[in-house]
Short mmCIF file of C-alpha atoms in Angstrom, two decimals:
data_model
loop_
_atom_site.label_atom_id
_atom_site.label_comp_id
_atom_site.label_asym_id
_atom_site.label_seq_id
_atom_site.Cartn_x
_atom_site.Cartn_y
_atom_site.Cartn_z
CA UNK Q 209 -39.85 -111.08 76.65
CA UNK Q 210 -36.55 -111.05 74.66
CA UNK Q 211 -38.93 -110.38 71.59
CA UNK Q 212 -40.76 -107.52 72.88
CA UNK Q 213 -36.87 -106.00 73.96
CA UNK Q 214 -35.69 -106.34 70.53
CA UNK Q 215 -39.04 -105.17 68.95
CA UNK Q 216 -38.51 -102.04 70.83
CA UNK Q 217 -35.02 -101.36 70.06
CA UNK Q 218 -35.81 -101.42 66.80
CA UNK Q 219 -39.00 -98.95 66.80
CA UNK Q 220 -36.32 -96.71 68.62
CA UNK Q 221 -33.36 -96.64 65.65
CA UNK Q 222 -36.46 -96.21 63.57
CA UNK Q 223 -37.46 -92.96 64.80
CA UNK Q 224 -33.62 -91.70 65.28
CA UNK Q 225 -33.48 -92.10 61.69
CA UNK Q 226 -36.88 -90.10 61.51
CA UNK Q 227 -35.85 -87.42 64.01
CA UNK Q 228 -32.19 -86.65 62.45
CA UNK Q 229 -33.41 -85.96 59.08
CA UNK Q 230 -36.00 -83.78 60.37
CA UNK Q 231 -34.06 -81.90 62.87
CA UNK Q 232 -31.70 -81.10 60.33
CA UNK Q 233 -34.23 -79.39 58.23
CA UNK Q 234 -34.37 -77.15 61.03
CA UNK Q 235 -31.08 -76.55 62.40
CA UNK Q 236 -29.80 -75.24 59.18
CA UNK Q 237 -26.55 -73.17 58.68
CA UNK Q 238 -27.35 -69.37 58.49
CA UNK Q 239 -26.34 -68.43 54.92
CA UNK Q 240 -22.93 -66.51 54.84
CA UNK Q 241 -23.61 -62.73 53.94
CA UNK Q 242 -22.95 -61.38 51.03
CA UNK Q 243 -19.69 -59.43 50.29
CA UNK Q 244 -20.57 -55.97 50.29
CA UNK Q 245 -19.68 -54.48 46.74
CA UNK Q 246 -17.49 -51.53 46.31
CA UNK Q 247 -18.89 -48.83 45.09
CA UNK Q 248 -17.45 -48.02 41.14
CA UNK Q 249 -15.52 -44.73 41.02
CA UNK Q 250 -17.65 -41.77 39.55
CA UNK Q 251 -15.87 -41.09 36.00
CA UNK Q 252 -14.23 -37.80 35.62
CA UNK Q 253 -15.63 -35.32 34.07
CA UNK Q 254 -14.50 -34.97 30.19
CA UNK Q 255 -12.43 -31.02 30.18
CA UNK Q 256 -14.30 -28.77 27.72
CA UNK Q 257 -13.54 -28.51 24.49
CA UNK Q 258 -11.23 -25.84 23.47
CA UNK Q 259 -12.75 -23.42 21.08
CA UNK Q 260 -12.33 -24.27 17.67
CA UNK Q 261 -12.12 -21.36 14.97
CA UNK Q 262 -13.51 -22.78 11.65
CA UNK Q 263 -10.85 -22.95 9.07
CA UNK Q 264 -10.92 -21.24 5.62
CA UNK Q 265 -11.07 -24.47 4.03
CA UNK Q 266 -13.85 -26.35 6.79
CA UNK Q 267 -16.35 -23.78 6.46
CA UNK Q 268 -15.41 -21.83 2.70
CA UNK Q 269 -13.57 -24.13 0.90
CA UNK Q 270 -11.14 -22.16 -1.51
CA UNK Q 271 -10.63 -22.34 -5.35
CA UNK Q 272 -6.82 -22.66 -6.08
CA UNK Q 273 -6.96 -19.38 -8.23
CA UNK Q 274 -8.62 -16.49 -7.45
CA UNK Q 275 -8.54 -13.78 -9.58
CA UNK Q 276 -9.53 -9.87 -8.50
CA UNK Q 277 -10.21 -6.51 -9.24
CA UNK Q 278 -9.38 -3.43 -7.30
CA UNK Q 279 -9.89 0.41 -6.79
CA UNK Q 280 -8.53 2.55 -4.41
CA UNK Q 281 -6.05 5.98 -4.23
CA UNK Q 282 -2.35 6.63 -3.40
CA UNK Q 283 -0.75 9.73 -1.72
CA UNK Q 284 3.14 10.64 -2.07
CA UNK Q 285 5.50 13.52 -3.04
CA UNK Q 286 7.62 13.87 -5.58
CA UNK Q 287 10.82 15.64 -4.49
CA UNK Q 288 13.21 18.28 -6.60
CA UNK Q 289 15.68 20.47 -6.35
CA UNK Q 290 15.82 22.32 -9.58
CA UNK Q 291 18.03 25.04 -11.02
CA UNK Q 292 17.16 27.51 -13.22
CA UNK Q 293 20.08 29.99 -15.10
CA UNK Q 294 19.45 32.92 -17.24
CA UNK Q 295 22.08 32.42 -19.77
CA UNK Q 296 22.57 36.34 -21.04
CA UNK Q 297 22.56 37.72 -17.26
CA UNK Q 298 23.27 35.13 -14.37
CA UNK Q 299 22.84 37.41 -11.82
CA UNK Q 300 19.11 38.29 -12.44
CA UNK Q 301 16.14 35.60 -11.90
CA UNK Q 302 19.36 32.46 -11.39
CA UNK Q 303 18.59 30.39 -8.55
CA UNK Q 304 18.85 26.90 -6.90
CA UNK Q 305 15.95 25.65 -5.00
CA UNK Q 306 14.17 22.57 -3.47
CA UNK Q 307 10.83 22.16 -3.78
CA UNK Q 308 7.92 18.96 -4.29
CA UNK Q 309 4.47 18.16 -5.75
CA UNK Q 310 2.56 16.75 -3.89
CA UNK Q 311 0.35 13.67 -5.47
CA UNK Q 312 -3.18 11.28 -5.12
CA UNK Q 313 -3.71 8.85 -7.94
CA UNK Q 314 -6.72 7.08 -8.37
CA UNK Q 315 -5.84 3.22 -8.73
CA UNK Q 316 -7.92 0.79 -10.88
CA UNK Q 317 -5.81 -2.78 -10.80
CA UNK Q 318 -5.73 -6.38 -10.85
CA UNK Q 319 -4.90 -9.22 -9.02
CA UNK Q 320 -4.18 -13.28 -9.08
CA UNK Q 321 -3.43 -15.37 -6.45
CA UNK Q 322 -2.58 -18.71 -7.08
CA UNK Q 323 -2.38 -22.18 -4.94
CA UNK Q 324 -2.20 -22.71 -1.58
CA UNK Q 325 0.77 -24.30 -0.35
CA UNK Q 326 -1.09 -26.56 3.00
CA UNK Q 327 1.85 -27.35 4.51
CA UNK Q 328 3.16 -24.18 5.34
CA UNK Q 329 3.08 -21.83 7.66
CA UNK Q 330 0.32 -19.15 7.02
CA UNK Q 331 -0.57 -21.34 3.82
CA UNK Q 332 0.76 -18.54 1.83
CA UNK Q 333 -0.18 -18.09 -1.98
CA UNK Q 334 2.22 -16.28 -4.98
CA UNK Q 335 0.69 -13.65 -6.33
CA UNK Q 336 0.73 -10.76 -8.88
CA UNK Q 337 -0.56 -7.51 -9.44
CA UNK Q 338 -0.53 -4.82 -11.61
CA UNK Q 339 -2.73 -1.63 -12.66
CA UNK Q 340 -2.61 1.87 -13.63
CA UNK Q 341 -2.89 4.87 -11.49
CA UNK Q 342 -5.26 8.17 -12.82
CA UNK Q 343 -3.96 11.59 -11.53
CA UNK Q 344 -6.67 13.39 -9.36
CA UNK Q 345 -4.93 15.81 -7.51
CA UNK Q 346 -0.90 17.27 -8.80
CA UNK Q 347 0.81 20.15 -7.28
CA UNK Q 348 2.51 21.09 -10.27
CA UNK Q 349 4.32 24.30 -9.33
CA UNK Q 350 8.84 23.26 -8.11
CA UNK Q 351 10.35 26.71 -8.75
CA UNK Q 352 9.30 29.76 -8.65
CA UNK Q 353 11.57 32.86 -8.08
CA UNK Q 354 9.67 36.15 -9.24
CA UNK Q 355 6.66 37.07 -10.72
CA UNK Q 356 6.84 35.95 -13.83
CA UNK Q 357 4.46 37.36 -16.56
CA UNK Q 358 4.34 38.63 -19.80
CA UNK Q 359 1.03 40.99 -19.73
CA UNK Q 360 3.05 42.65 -17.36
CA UNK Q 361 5.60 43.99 -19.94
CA UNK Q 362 3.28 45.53 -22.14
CA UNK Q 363 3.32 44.52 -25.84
CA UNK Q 364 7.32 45.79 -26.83
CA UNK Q 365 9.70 46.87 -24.51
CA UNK Q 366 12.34 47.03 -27.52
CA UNK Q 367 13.20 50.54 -27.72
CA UNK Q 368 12.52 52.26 -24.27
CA UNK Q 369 13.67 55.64 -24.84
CA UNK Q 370 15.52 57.62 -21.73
CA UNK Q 371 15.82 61.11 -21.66
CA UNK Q 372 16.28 61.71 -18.03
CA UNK Q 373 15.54 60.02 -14.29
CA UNK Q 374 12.36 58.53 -14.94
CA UNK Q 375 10.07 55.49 -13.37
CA UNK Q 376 11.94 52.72 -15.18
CA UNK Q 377 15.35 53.94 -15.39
CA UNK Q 378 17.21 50.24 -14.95
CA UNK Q 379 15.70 46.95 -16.22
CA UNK Q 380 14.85 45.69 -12.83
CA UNK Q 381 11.82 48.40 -12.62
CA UNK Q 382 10.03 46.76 -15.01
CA UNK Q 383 7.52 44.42 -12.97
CA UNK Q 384 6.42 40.43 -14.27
CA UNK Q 385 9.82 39.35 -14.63
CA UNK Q 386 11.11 35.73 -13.11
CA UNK Q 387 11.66 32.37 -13.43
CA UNK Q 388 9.55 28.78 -12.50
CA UNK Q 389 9.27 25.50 -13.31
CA UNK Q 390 5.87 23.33 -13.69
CA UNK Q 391 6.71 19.03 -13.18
CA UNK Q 392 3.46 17.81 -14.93
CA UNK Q 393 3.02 13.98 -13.93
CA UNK Q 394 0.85 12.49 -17.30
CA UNK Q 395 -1.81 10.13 -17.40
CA UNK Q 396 -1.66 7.10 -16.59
CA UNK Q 397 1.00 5.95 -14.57
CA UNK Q 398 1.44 2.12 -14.09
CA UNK Q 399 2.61 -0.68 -11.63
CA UNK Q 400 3.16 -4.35 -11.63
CA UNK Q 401 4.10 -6.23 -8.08
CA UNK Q 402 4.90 -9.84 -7.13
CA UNK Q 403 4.51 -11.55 -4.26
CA UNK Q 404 3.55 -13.85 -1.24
CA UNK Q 405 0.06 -13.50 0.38
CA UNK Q 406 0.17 -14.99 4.04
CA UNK Q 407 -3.71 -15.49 5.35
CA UNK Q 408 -4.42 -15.80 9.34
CA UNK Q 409 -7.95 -16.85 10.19
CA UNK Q 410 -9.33 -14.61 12.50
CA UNK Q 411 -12.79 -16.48 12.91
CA UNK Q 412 -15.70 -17.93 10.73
CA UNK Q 413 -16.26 -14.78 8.84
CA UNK Q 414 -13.17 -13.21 8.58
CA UNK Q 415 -9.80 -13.60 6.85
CA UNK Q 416 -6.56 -11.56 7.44
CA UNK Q 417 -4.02 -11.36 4.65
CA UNK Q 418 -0.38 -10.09 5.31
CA UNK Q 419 1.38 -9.63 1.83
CA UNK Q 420 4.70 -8.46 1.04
CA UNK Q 421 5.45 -8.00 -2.66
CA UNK Q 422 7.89 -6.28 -4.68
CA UNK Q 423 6.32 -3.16 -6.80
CA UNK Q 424 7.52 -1.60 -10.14
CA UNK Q 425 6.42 1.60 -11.21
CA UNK Q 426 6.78 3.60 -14.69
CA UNK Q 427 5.54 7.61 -14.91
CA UNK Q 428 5.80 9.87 -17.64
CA UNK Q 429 7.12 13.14 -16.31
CA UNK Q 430 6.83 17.02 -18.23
CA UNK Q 431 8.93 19.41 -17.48
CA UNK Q 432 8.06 22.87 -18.23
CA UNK Q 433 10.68 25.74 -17.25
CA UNK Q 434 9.82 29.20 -18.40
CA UNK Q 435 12.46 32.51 -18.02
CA UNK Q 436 11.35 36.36 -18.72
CA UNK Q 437 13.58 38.93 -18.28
CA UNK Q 438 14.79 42.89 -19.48
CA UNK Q 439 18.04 43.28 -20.55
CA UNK Q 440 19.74 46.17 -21.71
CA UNK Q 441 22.84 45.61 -24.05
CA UNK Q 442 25.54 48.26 -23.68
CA UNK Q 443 24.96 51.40 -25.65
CA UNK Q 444 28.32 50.89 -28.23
CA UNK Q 445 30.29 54.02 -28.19
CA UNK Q 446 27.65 56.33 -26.15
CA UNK Q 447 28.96 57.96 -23.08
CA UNK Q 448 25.95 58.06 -20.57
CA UNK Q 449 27.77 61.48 -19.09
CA UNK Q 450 27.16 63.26 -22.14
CA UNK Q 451 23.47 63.68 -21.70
CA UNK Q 452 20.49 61.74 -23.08
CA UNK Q 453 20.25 59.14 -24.95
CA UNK Q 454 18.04 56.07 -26.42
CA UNK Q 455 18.40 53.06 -24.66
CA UNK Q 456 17.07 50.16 -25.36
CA UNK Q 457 15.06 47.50 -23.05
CA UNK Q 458 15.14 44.65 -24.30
CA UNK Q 459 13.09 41.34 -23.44
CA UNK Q 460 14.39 37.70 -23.40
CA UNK Q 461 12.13 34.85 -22.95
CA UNK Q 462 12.79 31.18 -22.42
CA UNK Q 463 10.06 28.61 -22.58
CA UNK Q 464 11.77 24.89 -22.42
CA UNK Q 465 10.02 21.68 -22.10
CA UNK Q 466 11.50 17.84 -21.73
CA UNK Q 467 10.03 15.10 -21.11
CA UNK Q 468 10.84 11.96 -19.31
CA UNK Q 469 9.63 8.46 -17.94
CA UNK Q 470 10.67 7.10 -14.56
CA UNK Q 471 11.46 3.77 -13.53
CA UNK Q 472 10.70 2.74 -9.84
CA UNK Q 473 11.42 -0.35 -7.89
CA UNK Q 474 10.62 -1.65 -4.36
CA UNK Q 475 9.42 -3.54 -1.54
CA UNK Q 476 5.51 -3.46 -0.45
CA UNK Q 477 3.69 -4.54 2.20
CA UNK Q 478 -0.02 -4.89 2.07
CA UNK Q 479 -2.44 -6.27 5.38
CA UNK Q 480 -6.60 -7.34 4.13
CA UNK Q 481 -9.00 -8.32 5.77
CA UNK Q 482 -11.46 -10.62 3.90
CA UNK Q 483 -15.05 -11.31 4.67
CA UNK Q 484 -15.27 -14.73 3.69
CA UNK Q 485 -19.36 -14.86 3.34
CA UNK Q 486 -21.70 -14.13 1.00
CA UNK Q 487 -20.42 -16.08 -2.55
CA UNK Q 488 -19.21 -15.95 -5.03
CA UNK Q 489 -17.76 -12.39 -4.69
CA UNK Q 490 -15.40 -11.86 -1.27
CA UNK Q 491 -15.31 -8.12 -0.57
CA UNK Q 492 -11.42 -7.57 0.93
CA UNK Q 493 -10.34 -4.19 2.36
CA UNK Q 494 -6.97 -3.15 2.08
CA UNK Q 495 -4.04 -0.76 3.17
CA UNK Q 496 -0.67 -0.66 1.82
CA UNK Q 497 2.78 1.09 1.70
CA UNK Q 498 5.38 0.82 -0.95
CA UNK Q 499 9.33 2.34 -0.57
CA UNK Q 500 10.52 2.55 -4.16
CA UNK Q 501 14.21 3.52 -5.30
CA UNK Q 502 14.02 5.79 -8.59
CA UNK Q 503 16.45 3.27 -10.79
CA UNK Q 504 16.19 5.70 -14.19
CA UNK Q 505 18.46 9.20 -14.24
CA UNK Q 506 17.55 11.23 -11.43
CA UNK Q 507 18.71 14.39 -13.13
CA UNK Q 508 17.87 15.88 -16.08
CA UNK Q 509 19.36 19.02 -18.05
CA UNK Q 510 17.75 20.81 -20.49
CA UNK Q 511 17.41 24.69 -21.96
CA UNK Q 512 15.62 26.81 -24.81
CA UNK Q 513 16.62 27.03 -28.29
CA UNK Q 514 17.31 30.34 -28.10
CA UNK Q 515 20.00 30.00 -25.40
CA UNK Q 516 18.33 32.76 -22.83
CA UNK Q 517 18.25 30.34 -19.87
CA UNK Q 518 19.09 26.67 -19.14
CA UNK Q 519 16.93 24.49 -16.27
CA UNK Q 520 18.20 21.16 -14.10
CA UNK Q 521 15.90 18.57 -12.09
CA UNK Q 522 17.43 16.60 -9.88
CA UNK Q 523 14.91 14.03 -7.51
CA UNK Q 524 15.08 12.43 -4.52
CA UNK Q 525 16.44 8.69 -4.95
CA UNK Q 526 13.56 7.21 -2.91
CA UNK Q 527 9.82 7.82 -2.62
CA UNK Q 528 7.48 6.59 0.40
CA UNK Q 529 4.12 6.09 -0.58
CA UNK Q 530 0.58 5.04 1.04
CA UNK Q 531 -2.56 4.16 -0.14
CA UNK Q 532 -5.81 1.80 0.61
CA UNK Q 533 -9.01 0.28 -1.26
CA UNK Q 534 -11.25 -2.04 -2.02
CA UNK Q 535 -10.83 -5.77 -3.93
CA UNK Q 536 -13.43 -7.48 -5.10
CA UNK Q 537 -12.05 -11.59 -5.47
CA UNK Q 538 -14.10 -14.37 -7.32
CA UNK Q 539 -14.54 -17.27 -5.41
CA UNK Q 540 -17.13 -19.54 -6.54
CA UNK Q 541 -20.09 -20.76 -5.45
CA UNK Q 542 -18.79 -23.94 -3.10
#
């Protein structure tokens, strides 16, 4: 009996130790969740590239020289006030007047830039310049009081004889008397300039240059001056009350020439724009203005050899002038 008690006792702790295990297989823990993951921030969006002009050197790398040639005109004035005096009669064909030729040169030149300085503002380059200028156009003409002309006179006008009121009883009826003056700018005239050439990239294609320079200019300058005139010397010991008599018209003539060369100096300023594309020629256009200060004698004094009349230039001290063209620049082919 106590046997059979203990046997079961023990078949019971048996199966506890059976049932636990099992049960807890089946009673398990529920799994904790899962932390919920935050979501990563969207990246901002990059800002768009600013526009980017291709520099001169990026996209046509330059040579450190560049030598060019050039064509193009030039407009200006020349201003004078000139005064002519007949020497044997100052009160006939004497005057003072202003007056100005007007000029266009054709322009054949040269240029050389040389290195760039990087560093710098506007990368600027030294240059020089220099050419010669071919007259295509001259108003030649400064004075001109009269009608000066000897076919008018007739072949001799040295013994006009008066015997009575007549058509050319004083010396002012004869017609083609006067004075002038011809300024007769000679071939060639020629320049030389120095200076800085500032370039501004205006995109891919295209190059501005802003150059100021200082210019020298030399011209050879003819003066011409020219005098024809009747006088009539005083009749020695003739009484024009006692009735007719000879008198003689006589002509005077000046022709005078002088010849001078001017000295010019100034500042310039010159704006191109390059196209920087095809190679190895870059086609610039070009438009420039030049104030320069006439630094040889302004006036100039000269007369016949004859002494019948005596002639005076003075010009202005300064000269504006303006002018464009074309340069044609070697670059290379890289």
């Amino acid at each position: 009996m106590v046997l059979s008690i203990r046997s079961g006792k023990v078949v019971l702790v048996a199966l506890l130790f059976i049932a636990l295990p099992a049960q807890a297989d089946e009673i398990e823990p529920e799994p904790e969740p899962a932390p919920i993951a935050k979501p990563e921030p969207e990246p901002e969006p990059e800002p768009a590239p600013e526009p980017v002009v291709a520099s001169e050197d990026e996209e046509f790398p330059e040579p450190s020289w560049i030598p060019s040639v050039e064509v193009g005109f030039e407009a200006y004035s020349h201003d004078f006030d000139t005064t002519i005096t007949n020497l044997i009669d100052p009160t006939t064909w004497s005057e003072t007047q202003s007056g100005e030729a007007d000029q266009i040169l054709l322009r054949f030149g040269g240029e050389l830039m040389g290195p760039m300085f990087e560093d710098l503002p506007g990368r600027p380059r030294l240059f020089v310049q220099g050419g010669v200028g071919i007259r295509t156009f001259s108003d030649d003409r400064v004075f001109e009081l009269g009608n000066p002309g000897i076919e008018a006179l007739g072949d001799s006008l040295d013994h006009y004889y008066f015997n009575g009121p007549g058509d050319r009883d004083l010396p002012s009826d004869f017609e083609g008397q006067g004075s002038l003056l011809d300024a007769d700018l000679q071939d060639p005239t020629w320049y030389a300039g120095l200076g800085i050439a500032f370039s501004v990239p205006a995109s891919s294609g295209l190059l501005f240059y802003i150059k100021p320079s200082v210019q020298y200019i030399a011209e050879d300058m003819d003066f011409e001056g020219g005098l024809l005139a009747v006088y009539e010397p005083p009749p020695p010991g003739v009484d024009p009350e006692d009735g007719p008599y000879t008198r003689d018209f006589q002509v005077r003539q000046s022709i005078a020439n002088f010849s001078t060369t001017d000295h010019s100096i100034g500042p310039s300023l010159e704006v191109a724009m390059a196209f920087l594309s095809p190679r190895p020629i870059r086609v610039s256009i070009f438009a420039q203005i030049r104030a320069l200060w006439l630094v040889s004698d302004k006036t100039n004094s000269f007369a016949d050899s004859d002494g019948v009349a005596s002639y005076s230039v003075e010009r202005d001290d300064l000269a504006i002038r303006g002018g464009a063209g074309v340069r044609f620049s070697w670059v290379g082919f890289h």
